[in-house]
Amino acid sequence: MSVSSTGHNTSDGATRRPSEFATLEAIRVTLDDNVTFVIRVLAQEDPTAPVVLILPAMALKAKFYLPLAKTLHAAGLSVATCDLRAQGESLPSLHPRSKFGYRELLEVDFPAVVKAVRARFSQAPLYLFGHSLGGQLSVLYASSARDDVTGICIIGAGSVYWKAFGPKRWEALWKIQTIGLVARIRGYWPGGMVIGGAMAGGVMTDWARHSRTGRYQPRGTKRNYDRMLRELDVPVLAISLEHDVLVPSSNVDFLCARLSAAKVTRWHVDGRSGVKHRDHFEWIRDSRVIGSAAASWIIHGHLPPASS
């Protein structure tokens, strides 16, 4: 594995200016199989300020979370963002022969990315902030690497076990299993129903297996993630969204119930929260409210009164 830092990017042409996201400090991490990640950084001058690593949802790019990153940074936190494998700036891009699944994300990619973030912020406590799949993976990773993680924030992230969907459990069962079957046959999910963007086949078959069984058994792993989840004892802020049809509050509650040793703070974002956009994706437009509340939880150990 190799790590390099390029500082702040500059424009490569007189008529083309880089996006705000592309100008952020970049740390490149290349694994032994030539998989490369780009960690984008907003750093505080205080080296002891907590650092928050934002981890994306399925088929979303890390740059989607720039409003959240800027809010967390304005609140006094250092922030790092990184695309999942084969998403956004990570290389190589997704192709039908991509063979990775949850195991590679959790046991190969995350340790390398976290190591690089730790090296950049060696005096800072590390918090993970995961959205949707990024939230599931954050909790699973922390359960196996508790010394690396001080706390976890998740939003729109819960167990996709079909029974956790309540009245829509049968619809969830057939849709998710259909996605898993297509991914197994074609080698990848091309996007469409439920998951709009293309995703690696191994990720989707692991996802569908969890939905079917309720257990976390990534293909090829030797770890007992279900046991480790029960033993995870770091603080967790779990945020659900009133209009989230992809991950209803019942799914978030189901995941939280698995964290029997963790100190879980639950925040269900409804009309009283000051958040206008309360669905699975549009919440990013209210990053000022959600990010400020999460920063309060990280810094002070509790949500602000208006969010409690």
PDB file of C-alpha atoms in Angstrom:
ATOM      1  CA  MET A   1       0.000   0.000   0.000  1.00  0.00           C
ATOM      2  CA  SER A   2       1.241   3.494  -0.805  1.00  0.00           C
ATOM      3  CA  VAL A   3      -0.011   6.871   0.436  1.00  0.00           C
ATOM      4  CA  SER A   4       0.722  10.269  -1.083  1.00  0.00           C
ATOM      5  CA  SER A   5      -0.552  13.781  -0.401  1.00  0.00           C
ATOM      6  CA  THR A   6      -0.978  16.337  -3.171  1.00  0.00           C
ATOM      7  CA  GLY A   7      -2.087  19.298  -1.078  1.00  0.00           C
ATOM      8  CA  HIS A   8      -4.482  21.605  -2.898  1.00  0.00           C
ATOM      9  CA  ASN A   9      -5.192  20.899  -6.550  1.00  0.00           C
ATOM     10  CA  THR A  10      -4.878  23.723  -9.062  1.00  0.00           C
ATOM     11  CA  SER A  11      -6.529  24.319 -12.411  1.00  0.00           C
ATOM     12  CA  ASP A  12      -4.924  22.520 -15.368  1.00  0.00           C
ATOM     13  CA  GLY A  13      -6.112  25.024 -17.953  1.00  0.00           C
ATOM     14  CA  ALA A  14      -6.897  28.668 -18.405  1.00  0.00           C
ATOM     15  CA  THR A  15     -10.528  28.100 -19.346  1.00  0.00           C
ATOM     16  CA  ARG A  16     -11.364  25.215 -17.020  1.00  0.00           C
ATOM     17  CA  ARG A  17     -11.566  25.796 -13.302  1.00  0.00           C
ATOM     18  CA  PRO A  18     -11.724  22.888 -10.865  1.00  0.00           C
ATOM     19  CA  SER A  19     -14.785  22.371  -8.717  1.00  0.00           C
ATOM     20  CA  GLU A  20     -14.649  23.422  -5.088  1.00  0.00           C
ATOM     21  CA  PHE A  21     -14.441  19.765  -4.067  1.00  0.00           C
ATOM     22  CA  ALA A  22     -11.485  19.149  -6.398  1.00  0.00           C
ATOM     23  CA  THR A  23      -9.489  21.955  -4.792  1.00  0.00           C
ATOM     24  CA  LEU A  24      -9.509  20.297  -1.369  1.00  0.00           C
ATOM     25  CA  GLU A  25      -6.351  18.712  -0.029  1.00  0.00           C
ATOM     26  CA  ALA A  26      -6.066  15.196  -1.452  1.00  0.00           C
ATOM     27  CA  ILE A  27      -4.473  12.095   0.027  1.00  0.00           C
ATOM     28  CA  ARG A  28      -4.104   9.213  -2.418  1.00  0.00           C
ATOM     29  CA  VAL A  29      -4.053   5.656  -1.125  1.00  0.00           C
ATOM     30  CA  THR A  30      -3.083   2.855  -3.513  1.00  0.00           C
ATOM     31  CA  LEU A  31      -3.501  -0.760  -2.478  1.00  0.00           C
ATOM     32  CA  ASP A  32      -1.345  -3.650  -3.641  1.00  0.00           C
ATOM     33  CA  ASP A  33      -3.897  -4.571  -6.338  1.00  0.00           C
ATOM     34  CA  ASN A  34      -3.726  -1.012  -7.768  1.00  0.00           C
ATOM     35  CA  VAL A  35      -7.060   0.050  -6.321  1.00  0.00           C
ATOM     36  CA  THR A  36      -6.714   3.771  -5.562  1.00  0.00           C
ATOM     37  CA  PHE A  37      -8.714   6.016  -3.249  1.00  0.00           C
ATOM     38  CA  VAL A  38      -8.677   9.797  -2.983  1.00  0.00           C
ATOM     39  CA  ILE A  39      -9.318  11.156   0.506  1.00  0.00           C
ATOM     40  CA  ARG A  40     -10.393  14.808   0.443  1.00  0.00           C
ATOM     41  CA  VAL A  41      -9.623  16.816   3.561  1.00  0.00           C
ATOM     42  CA  LEU A  42     -10.847  19.919   5.384  1.00  0.00           C
ATOM     43  CA  ALA A  43      -8.475  20.316   8.319  1.00  0.00           C
ATOM     44  CA  GLN A  44      -8.616  22.437  11.463  1.00  0.00           C
ATOM     45  CA  GLU A  45      -5.511  24.249  12.686  1.00  0.00           C
ATOM     46  CA  ASP A  46      -5.912  22.468  16.024  1.00  0.00           C
ATOM     47  CA  PRO A  47      -4.399  18.993  15.473  1.00  0.00           C
ATOM     48  CA  THR A  48      -6.433  17.581  18.369  1.00  0.00           C
ATOM     49  CA  ALA A  49      -9.831  18.572  16.919  1.00  0.00           C
ATOM     50  CA  PRO A  50     -11.924  15.450  16.202  1.00  0.00           C
ATOM     51  CA  VAL A  51     -11.821  14.279  12.592  1.00  0.00           C
ATOM     52  CA  VAL A  52     -14.946  12.965  10.865  1.00  0.00           C
ATOM     53  CA  LEU A  53     -14.610  10.501   7.975  1.00  0.00           C
ATOM     54  CA  ILE A  54     -17.709  10.663   5.741  1.00  0.00           C
ATOM     55  CA  LEU A  55     -18.593   7.433   3.921  1.00  0.00           C
ATOM     56  CA  PRO A  56     -21.085   7.487   1.032  1.00  0.00           C
ATOM     57  CA  ALA A  57     -24.205   5.574   0.090  1.00  0.00           C
ATOM     58  CA  MET A  58     -24.483   3.149  -2.808  1.00  0.00           C
ATOM     59  CA  ALA A  59     -23.658   4.766  -6.157  1.00  0.00           C
ATOM     60  CA  LEU A  60     -23.148   8.225  -4.614  1.00  0.00           C
ATOM     61  CA  LYS A  61     -19.931  10.201  -4.951  1.00  0.00           C
ATOM     62  CA  ALA A  62     -18.090  11.673  -1.991  1.00  0.00           C
ATOM     63  CA  LYS A  63     -18.484  15.149  -3.454  1.00  0.00           C
ATOM     64  CA  PHE A  64     -22.246  14.874  -2.817  1.00  0.00           C
ATOM     65  CA  TYR A  65     -21.438  15.352   0.872  1.00  0.00           C
ATOM     66  CA  LEU A  66     -19.480  18.608   0.501  1.00  0.00           C
ATOM     67  CA  PRO A  67     -22.268  20.680   2.163  1.00  0.00           C
ATOM     68  CA  LEU A  68     -22.157  18.344   5.169  1.00  0.00           C
ATOM     69  CA  ALA A  69     -18.360  18.439   5.262  1.00  0.00           C
ATOM     70  CA  LYS A  70     -18.350  22.239   5.212  1.00  0.00           C
ATOM     71  CA  THR A  71     -20.903  22.415   8.042  1.00  0.00           C
ATOM     72  CA  LEU A  72     -18.923  20.007  10.217  1.00  0.00           C
ATOM     73  CA  HIS A  73     -15.748  21.961   9.499  1.00  0.00           C
ATOM     74  CA  ALA A  74     -17.425  25.270  10.359  1.00  0.00           C
ATOM     75  CA  ALA A  75     -18.415  23.730  13.706  1.00  0.00           C
ATOM     76  CA  GLY A  76     -14.767  23.111  14.593  1.00  0.00           C
ATOM     77  CA  LEU A  77     -14.174  19.583  13.287  1.00  0.00           C
ATOM     78  CA  SER A  78     -11.658  18.311  10.783  1.00  0.00           C
ATOM     79  CA  VAL A  79     -13.315  16.365   7.970  1.00  0.00           C
ATOM     80  CA  ALA A  80     -12.236  13.702   5.479  1.00  0.00           C
ATOM     81  CA  THR A  81     -14.310  12.192   2.683  1.00  0.00           C
ATOM     82  CA  CYS A  82     -13.613   9.176   0.508  1.00  0.00           C
ATOM     83  CA  ASP A  83     -15.475   7.352  -2.233  1.00  0.00           C
ATOM     84  CA  LEU A  84     -16.194   3.668  -1.871  1.00  0.00           C
ATOM     85  CA  ARG A  85     -14.358   1.312  -4.202  1.00  0.00           C
ATOM     86  CA  ALA A  86     -15.331   1.826  -7.896  1.00  0.00           C
ATOM     87  CA  GLN A  87     -17.328   4.976  -7.066  1.00  0.00           C
ATOM     88  CA  GLY A  88     -16.451   8.602  -7.762  1.00  0.00           C
ATOM     89  CA  GLU A  89     -12.707   9.307  -7.715  1.00  0.00           C
ATOM     90  CA  SER A  90     -11.683   5.781  -6.721  1.00  0.00           C
ATOM     91  CA  LEU A  91     -10.008   3.674  -9.408  1.00  0.00           C
ATOM     92  CA  PRO A  92     -10.480   1.478 -11.294  1.00  0.00           C
ATOM     93  CA  SER A  93     -14.044   2.342 -12.215  1.00  0.00           C
ATOM     94  CA  LEU A  94     -16.793  -0.242 -11.958  1.00  0.00           C
ATOM     95  CA  HIS A  95     -16.847  -2.926 -14.640  1.00  0.00           C
ATOM     96  CA  PRO A  96     -18.749  -6.231 -14.994  1.00  0.00           C
ATOM     97  CA  ARG A  97     -15.697  -8.231 -13.851  1.00  0.00           C
ATOM     98  CA  SER A  98     -15.452  -6.395 -10.524  1.00  0.00           C
ATOM     99  CA  LYS A  99     -15.382  -9.203  -7.946  1.00  0.00           C
ATOM    100  CA  PHE A 100     -15.357  -7.352  -4.647  1.00  0.00           C
ATOM    101  CA  GLY A 101     -18.077  -7.355  -2.007  1.00  0.00           C
ATOM    102  CA  TYR A 102     -18.563  -6.340   1.621  1.00  0.00           C
ATOM    103  CA  ARG A 103     -15.477  -8.269   2.741  1.00  0.00           C
ATOM    104  CA  GLU A 104     -13.116  -6.268   0.542  1.00  0.00           C
ATOM    105  CA  LEU A 105     -14.722  -2.984   1.555  1.00  0.00           C
ATOM    106  CA  LEU A 106     -14.534  -3.785   5.267  1.00  0.00           C
ATOM    107  CA  GLU A 107     -11.323  -5.782   5.541  1.00  0.00           C
ATOM    108  CA  VAL A 108      -9.147  -4.287   2.786  1.00  0.00           C
ATOM    109  CA  ASP A 109     -10.337  -0.791   1.840  1.00  0.00           C
ATOM    110  CA  PHE A 110     -11.485   0.690   5.133  1.00  0.00           C
ATOM    111  CA  PRO A 111      -8.360  -0.274   7.100  1.00  0.00           C
ATOM    112  CA  ALA A 112      -6.182   1.401   4.446  1.00  0.00           C
ATOM    113  CA  VAL A 113      -8.300   4.567   4.300  1.00  0.00           C
ATOM    114  CA  VAL A 114      -8.576   4.815   8.099  1.00  0.00           C
ATOM    115  CA  LYS A 115      -4.807   4.301   8.436  1.00  0.00           C
ATOM    116  CA  ALA A 116      -4.206   7.219   6.059  1.00  0.00           C
ATOM    117  CA  VAL A 117      -6.672   9.451   7.904  1.00  0.00           C
ATOM    118  CA  ARG A 118      -5.073   8.467  11.207  1.00  0.00           C
ATOM    119  CA  ALA A 119      -1.644   9.363   9.840  1.00  0.00           C
ATOM    120  CA  ARG A 120      -2.867  12.774   8.676  1.00  0.00           C
ATOM    121  CA  PHE A 121      -4.651  13.475  11.989  1.00  0.00           C
ATOM    122  CA  SER A 122      -2.468  11.551  14.399  1.00  0.00           C
ATOM    123  CA  GLN A 123      -3.610  13.452  17.513  1.00  0.00           C
ATOM    124  CA  ALA A 124      -7.337  13.511  16.740  1.00  0.00           C
ATOM    125  CA  PRO A 125     -10.134  11.165  17.789  1.00  0.00           C
ATOM    126  CA  LEU A 126     -11.795   9.608  14.732  1.00  0.00           C
ATOM    127  CA  TYR A 127     -15.540   9.577  14.082  1.00  0.00           C
ATOM    128  CA  LEU A 128     -17.235   7.870  11.149  1.00  0.00           C
ATOM    129  CA  PHE A 129     -20.265   9.472   9.477  1.00  0.00           C
ATOM    130  CA  GLY A 130     -21.969   7.014   7.147  1.00  0.00           C
ATOM    131  CA  HIS A 131     -24.973   7.450   4.887  1.00  0.00           C
ATOM    132  CA  SER A 132     -27.069   4.416   3.893  1.00  0.00           C
ATOM    133  CA  LEU A 133     -24.615   1.648   2.878  1.00  0.00           C
ATOM    134  CA  GLY A 134     -21.827   3.852   4.221  1.00  0.00           C
ATOM    135  CA  GLY A 135     -23.581   3.794   7.585  1.00  0.00           C
ATOM    136  CA  GLN A 136     -23.973   0.018   7.630  1.00  0.00           C
ATOM    137  CA  LEU A 137     -20.323  -0.389   6.711  1.00  0.00           C
ATOM    138  CA  SER A 138     -19.257   2.167   9.337  1.00  0.00           C
ATOM    139  CA  VAL A 139     -20.907   0.163  12.103  1.00  0.00           C
ATOM    140  CA  LEU A 140     -19.558  -3.146  10.800  1.00  0.00           C
ATOM    141  CA  TYR A 141     -16.032  -1.794  10.437  1.00  0.00           C
ATOM    142  CA  ALA A 142     -16.045  -0.208  13.879  1.00  0.00           C
ATOM    143  CA  SER A 143     -17.207  -3.506  15.381  1.00  0.00           C
ATOM    144  CA  SER A 144     -13.971  -5.129  14.203  1.00  0.00           C
ATOM    145  CA  ALA A 145     -11.644  -2.159  14.754  1.00  0.00           C
ATOM    146  CA  ARG A 146     -12.888  -0.497  17.910  1.00  0.00           C
ATOM    147  CA  ASP A 147      -9.503   0.973  18.799  1.00  0.00           C
ATOM    148  CA  ASP A 148      -9.572   2.990  15.577  1.00  0.00           C
ATOM    149  CA  VAL A 149     -13.003   4.597  16.033  1.00  0.00           C
ATOM    150  CA  THR A 150     -14.181   6.912  18.828  1.00  0.00           C
ATOM    151  CA  GLY A 151     -17.797   7.187  17.679  1.00  0.00           C
ATOM    152  CA  ILE A 152     -20.163   6.724  14.749  1.00  0.00           C
ATOM    153  CA  CYS A 153     -22.889   8.826  13.153  1.00  0.00           C
ATOM    154  CA  ILE A 154     -25.245   7.154  10.681  1.00  0.00           C
ATOM    155  CA  ILE A 155     -28.070   8.651   8.641  1.00  0.00           C
ATOM    156  CA  GLY A 156     -30.574   6.766   6.505  1.00  0.00           C
ATOM    157  CA  ALA A 157     -28.733   3.585   7.491  1.00  0.00           C
ATOM    158  CA  GLY A 158     -30.325   0.496   8.952  1.00  0.00           C
ATOM    159  CA  SER A 159     -30.599  -3.223   8.565  1.00  0.00           C
ATOM    160  CA  VAL A 160     -32.216  -4.181   5.254  1.00  0.00           C
ATOM    161  CA  TYR A 161     -33.529  -7.437   6.725  1.00  0.00           C
ATOM    162  CA  TRP A 162     -36.837  -7.857   4.949  1.00  0.00           C
ATOM    163  CA  LYS A 163     -38.892  -8.276   8.122  1.00  0.00           C
ATOM    164  CA  ALA A 164     -37.623  -4.910   9.405  1.00  0.00           C
ATOM    165  CA  PHE A 165     -39.572  -3.095   6.671  1.00  0.00           C
ATOM    166  CA  GLY A 166     -42.871  -3.597   8.498  1.00  0.00           C
ATOM    167  CA  PRO A 167     -45.934  -3.265   6.225  1.00  0.00           C
ATOM    168  CA  LYS A 168     -43.703  -3.144   3.132  1.00  0.00           C
ATOM    169  CA  ARG A 169     -41.686  -6.216   4.019  1.00  0.00           C
ATOM    170  CA  TRP A 170     -42.965  -8.366   1.136  1.00  0.00           C
ATOM    171  CA  GLU A 171     -42.265  -5.626  -1.397  1.00  0.00           C
ATOM    172  CA  ALA A 172     -38.774  -5.178   0.056  1.00  0.00           C
ATOM    173  CA  LEU A 173     -38.160  -8.933  -0.048  1.00  0.00           C
ATOM    174  CA  TRP A 174     -38.935  -9.411  -3.734  1.00  0.00           C
ATOM    175  CA  LYS A 175     -37.266  -6.212  -4.920  1.00  0.00           C
ATOM    176  CA  ILE A 176     -34.014  -6.745  -3.028  1.00  0.00           C
ATOM    177  CA  GLN A 177     -33.810 -10.421  -3.967  1.00  0.00           C
ATOM    178  CA  THR A 178     -34.469  -9.533  -7.606  1.00  0.00           C
ATOM    179  CA  ILE A 179     -31.576  -7.071  -7.481  1.00  0.00           C
ATOM    180  CA  GLY A 180     -29.364  -9.729  -5.906  1.00  0.00           C
ATOM    181  CA  LEU A 181     -30.321 -12.276  -8.573  1.00  0.00           C
ATOM    182  CA  VAL A 182     -29.650  -9.856 -11.432  1.00  0.00           C
ATOM    183  CA  ALA A 183     -26.306  -8.923  -9.888  1.00  0.00           C
ATOM    184  CA  ARG A 184     -25.351 -12.585  -9.531  1.00  0.00           C
ATOM    185  CA  ILE A 185     -26.256 -13.419 -13.144  1.00  0.00           C
ATOM    186  CA  ARG A 186     -24.821 -10.306 -14.809  1.00  0.00           C
ATOM    187  CA  GLY A 187     -21.878  -9.809 -12.483  1.00  0.00           C
ATOM    188  CA  TYR A 188     -23.059  -6.325 -11.514  1.00  0.00           C
ATOM    189  CA  TRP A 189     -26.230  -4.322 -10.885  1.00  0.00           C
ATOM    190  CA  PRO A 190     -26.814  -1.917 -13.807  1.00  0.00           C
ATOM    191  CA  GLY A 191     -29.033   0.445 -11.818  1.00  0.00           C
ATOM    192  CA  GLY A 192     -32.774   0.925 -11.855  1.00  0.00           C
ATOM    193  CA  MET A 193     -35.238  -0.349  -9.276  1.00  0.00           C
ATOM    194  CA  VAL A 194     -34.466   0.910  -5.735  1.00  0.00           C
ATOM    195  CA  ILE A 195     -30.761   1.438  -6.489  1.00  0.00           C
ATOM    196  CA  GLY A 196     -30.510   3.944  -9.311  1.00  0.00           C
ATOM    197  CA  GLY A 197     -26.783   3.652 -10.029  1.00  0.00           C
ATOM    198  CA  ALA A 198     -24.585   0.756 -11.090  1.00  0.00           C
ATOM    199  CA  MET A 199     -23.077  -1.334  -8.290  1.00  0.00           C
ATOM    200  CA  ALA A 200     -20.624  -4.212  -8.026  1.00  0.00           C
ATOM    201  CA  GLY A 201     -22.237  -7.634  -8.124  1.00  0.00           C
ATOM    202  CA  GLY A 202     -20.519  -8.860  -4.964  1.00  0.00           C
ATOM    203  CA  VAL A 203     -21.729  -5.883  -2.950  1.00  0.00           C
ATOM    204  CA  MET A 204     -25.290  -6.423  -4.101  1.00  0.00           C
ATOM    205  CA  THR A 205     -25.326 -10.164  -3.478  1.00  0.00           C
ATOM    206  CA  ASP A 206     -23.937  -9.613   0.052  1.00  0.00           C
ATOM    207  CA  TRP A 207     -26.594  -6.925   0.548  1.00  0.00           C
ATOM    208  CA  ALA A 208     -29.343  -9.262  -0.698  1.00  0.00           C
ATOM    209  CA  ARG A 209     -28.084 -12.107   1.509  1.00  0.00           C
ATOM    210  CA  HIS A 210     -28.302  -9.890   4.586  1.00  0.00           C
ATOM    211  CA  SER A 211     -31.807  -8.815   3.577  1.00  0.00           C
ATOM    212  CA  ARG A 212     -32.866 -12.434   3.255  1.00  0.00           C
ATOM    213  CA  THR A 213     -31.282 -13.818   6.437  1.00  0.00           C
ATOM    214  CA  GLY A 214     -30.867 -10.822   8.754  1.00  0.00           C
ATOM    215  CA  ARG A 215     -27.241 -11.835   9.311  1.00  0.00           C
ATOM    216  CA  TYR A 216     -24.049 -10.131   8.162  1.00  0.00           C
ATOM    217  CA  GLN A 217     -22.131 -12.860   6.356  1.00  0.00           C
ATOM    218  CA  PRO A 218     -20.025 -11.263   3.596  1.00  0.00           C
ATOM    219  CA  ARG A 219     -18.757 -13.821   1.139  1.00  0.00           C
ATOM    220  CA  GLY A 220     -15.260 -14.976   2.029  1.00  0.00           C
ATOM    221  CA  THR A 221     -15.060 -13.457   5.498  1.00  0.00           C
ATOM    222  CA  LYS A 222     -13.783 -15.349   8.525  1.00  0.00           C
ATOM    223  CA  ARG A 223     -15.223 -12.795  10.950  1.00  0.00           C
ATOM    224  CA  ASN A 224     -18.385 -13.125  12.982  1.00  0.00           C
ATOM    225  CA  TYR A 225     -19.845  -9.669  12.407  1.00  0.00           C
ATOM    226  CA  ASP A 226     -23.093 -10.437  14.205  1.00  0.00           C
ATOM    227  CA  ARG A 227     -21.213 -11.233  17.414  1.00  0.00           C
ATOM    228  CA  MET A 228     -18.942  -8.215  17.009  1.00  0.00           C
ATOM    229  CA  LEU A 229     -21.948  -5.922  16.534  1.00  0.00           C
ATOM    230  CA  ARG A 230     -23.334  -7.097  19.875  1.00  0.00           C
ATOM    231  CA  GLU A 231     -19.983  -6.285  21.507  1.00  0.00           C
ATOM    232  CA  LEU A 232     -19.463  -2.861  19.890  1.00  0.00           C
ATOM    233  CA  ASP A 233     -19.334  -0.341  22.738  1.00  0.00           C
ATOM    234  CA  VAL A 234     -18.602   3.028  21.087  1.00  0.00           C
ATOM    235  CA  PRO A 235     -21.189   5.874  21.053  1.00  0.00           C
ATOM    236  CA  VAL A 236     -23.530   5.842  18.058  1.00  0.00           C
ATOM    237  CA  LEU A 237     -25.787   8.620  16.738  1.00  0.00           C
ATOM    238  CA  ALA A 238     -28.464   7.007  14.568  1.00  0.00           C
ATOM    239  CA  ILE A 239     -30.538   9.407  12.455  1.00  0.00           C
ATOM    240  CA  SER A 240     -33.699   8.379  10.620  1.00  0.00           C
ATOM    241  CA  LEU A 241     -35.728  10.565   8.272  1.00  0.00           C
ATOM    242  CA  GLU A 242     -39.495  10.955   8.302  1.00  0.00           C
ATOM    243  CA  HIS A 243     -39.944  10.587   4.521  1.00  0.00           C
ATOM    244  CA  ASP A 244     -37.250   7.991   3.888  1.00  0.00           C
ATOM    245  CA  VAL A 245     -38.964   5.147   2.023  1.00  0.00           C
ATOM    246  CA  LEU A 246     -35.699   3.308   1.306  1.00  0.00           C
ATOM    247  CA  VAL A 247     -34.635   3.051   4.961  1.00  0.00           C
ATOM    248  CA  PRO A 248     -37.662   3.660   7.210  1.00  0.00           C
ATOM    249  CA  SER A 249     -37.178   4.314  10.916  1.00  0.00           C
ATOM    250  CA  SER A 250     -38.112   0.671  11.642  1.00  0.00           C
ATOM    251  CA  ASN A 251     -34.979  -0.484   9.791  1.00  0.00           C
ATOM    252  CA  VAL A 252     -32.800   1.946  11.735  1.00  0.00           C
ATOM    253  CA  ASP A 253     -34.354   0.715  14.987  1.00  0.00           C
ATOM    254  CA  PHE A 254     -33.694  -2.887  13.959  1.00  0.00           C
ATOM    255  CA  LEU A 255     -30.002  -2.161  13.434  1.00  0.00           C
ATOM    256  CA  CYS A 256     -29.770  -0.227  16.701  1.00  0.00           C
ATOM    257  CA  ALA A 257     -31.281  -3.185  18.545  1.00  0.00           C
ATOM    258  CA  ARG A 258     -28.304  -5.229  17.383  1.00  0.00           C
ATOM    259  CA  LEU A 259     -25.934  -2.806  19.137  1.00  0.00           C
ATOM    260  CA  SER A 260     -26.693  -4.032  22.628  1.00  0.00           C
ATOM    261  CA  ALA A 261     -23.432  -2.792  24.191  1.00  0.00           C
ATOM    262  CA  ALA A 262     -23.291   0.584  22.442  1.00  0.00           C
ATOM    263  CA  LYS A 263     -24.569   3.892  23.814  1.00  0.00           C
ATOM    264  CA  VAL A 264     -27.040   4.764  21.054  1.00  0.00           C
ATOM    265  CA  THR A 265     -28.563   8.216  20.610  1.00  0.00           C
ATOM    266  CA  ARG A 266     -31.615   8.056  18.317  1.00  0.00           C
ATOM    267  CA  TRP A 267     -32.796  11.091  16.388  1.00  0.00           C
ATOM    268  CA  HIS A 268     -35.860  10.736  14.183  1.00  0.00           C
ATOM    269  CA  VAL A 269     -35.977  13.785  11.926  1.00  0.00           C
ATOM    270  CA  ASP A 270     -39.580  14.939  11.548  1.00  0.00           C
ATOM    271  CA  GLY A 271     -41.396  18.215  10.891  1.00  0.00           C
ATOM    272  CA  ARG A 272     -40.416  19.649  14.270  1.00  0.00           C
ATOM    273  CA  SER A 273     -36.697  19.342  13.596  1.00  0.00           C
ATOM    274  CA  GLY A 274     -36.140  22.375  11.381  1.00  0.00           C
ATOM    275  CA  VAL A 275     -35.180  20.023   8.536  1.00  0.00           C
ATOM    276  CA  LYS A 276     -37.342  20.689   5.459  1.00  0.00           C
ATOM    277  CA  HIS A 277     -35.994  17.897   3.271  1.00  0.00           C
ATOM    278  CA  ARG A 278     -36.496  14.617   5.084  1.00  0.00           C
ATOM    279  CA  ASP A 279     -36.009  11.863   2.527  1.00  0.00           C
ATOM    280  CA  HIS A 280     -33.129   9.495   1.819  1.00  0.00           C
ATOM    281  CA  PHE A 281     -31.151  11.883  -0.356  1.00  0.00           C
ATOM    282  CA  GLU A 282     -32.587  15.392  -0.087  1.00  0.00           C
ATOM    283  CA  TRP A 283     -31.529  15.778   3.563  1.00  0.00           C
ATOM    284  CA  ILE A 284     -28.163  16.963   2.251  1.00  0.00           C
ATOM    285  CA  ARG A 285     -29.888  20.261   1.417  1.00  0.00           C
ATOM    286  CA  ASP A 286     -30.389  20.717   5.164  1.00  0.00           C
ATOM    287  CA  SER A 287     -26.797  19.924   6.056  1.00  0.00           C
ATOM    288  CA  ARG A 288     -26.625  23.101   8.108  1.00  0.00           C
ATOM    289  CA  VAL A 289     -29.156  21.695  10.586  1.00  0.00           C
ATOM    290  CA  ILE A 290     -28.163  18.038  10.499  1.00  0.00           C
ATOM    291  CA  GLY A 291     -24.429  18.694  10.412  1.00  0.00           C
ATOM    292  CA  SER A 292     -24.603  21.198  13.255  1.00  0.00           C
ATOM    293  CA  ALA A 293     -26.553  18.737  15.406  1.00  0.00           C
ATOM    294  CA  ALA A 294     -24.088  15.925  14.640  1.00  0.00           C
ATOM    295  CA  ALA A 295     -21.175  18.236  15.475  1.00  0.00           C
ATOM    296  CA  SER A 296     -22.796  19.061  18.819  1.00  0.00           C
ATOM    297  CA  TRP A 297     -23.136  15.347  19.545  1.00  0.00           C
ATOM    298  CA  ILE A 298     -19.470  14.749  18.672  1.00  0.00           C
ATOM    299  CA  ILE A 299     -18.100  17.722  20.599  1.00  0.00           C
ATOM    300  CA  HIS A 300     -20.449  17.808  23.606  1.00  0.00           C
ATOM    301  CA  GLY A 301     -21.754  14.253  23.740  1.00  0.00           C
ATOM    302  CA  HIS A 302     -25.392  15.154  23.127  1.00  0.00           C
ATOM    303  CA  LEU A 303     -27.706  16.697  20.539  1.00  0.00           C
ATOM    304  CA  PRO A 304     -28.769  20.327  20.880  1.00  0.00           C
ATOM    305  CA  PRO A 305     -32.102  20.714  22.730  1.00  0.00           C
ATOM    306  CA  ALA A 306     -34.103  21.413  19.563  1.00  0.00           C
ATOM    307  CA  SER A 307     -33.005  18.063  18.084  1.00  0.00           C
ATOM    308  CA  SER A 308     -33.530  15.873  21.141  1.00  0.00           C
TER     309      SER A 308
END
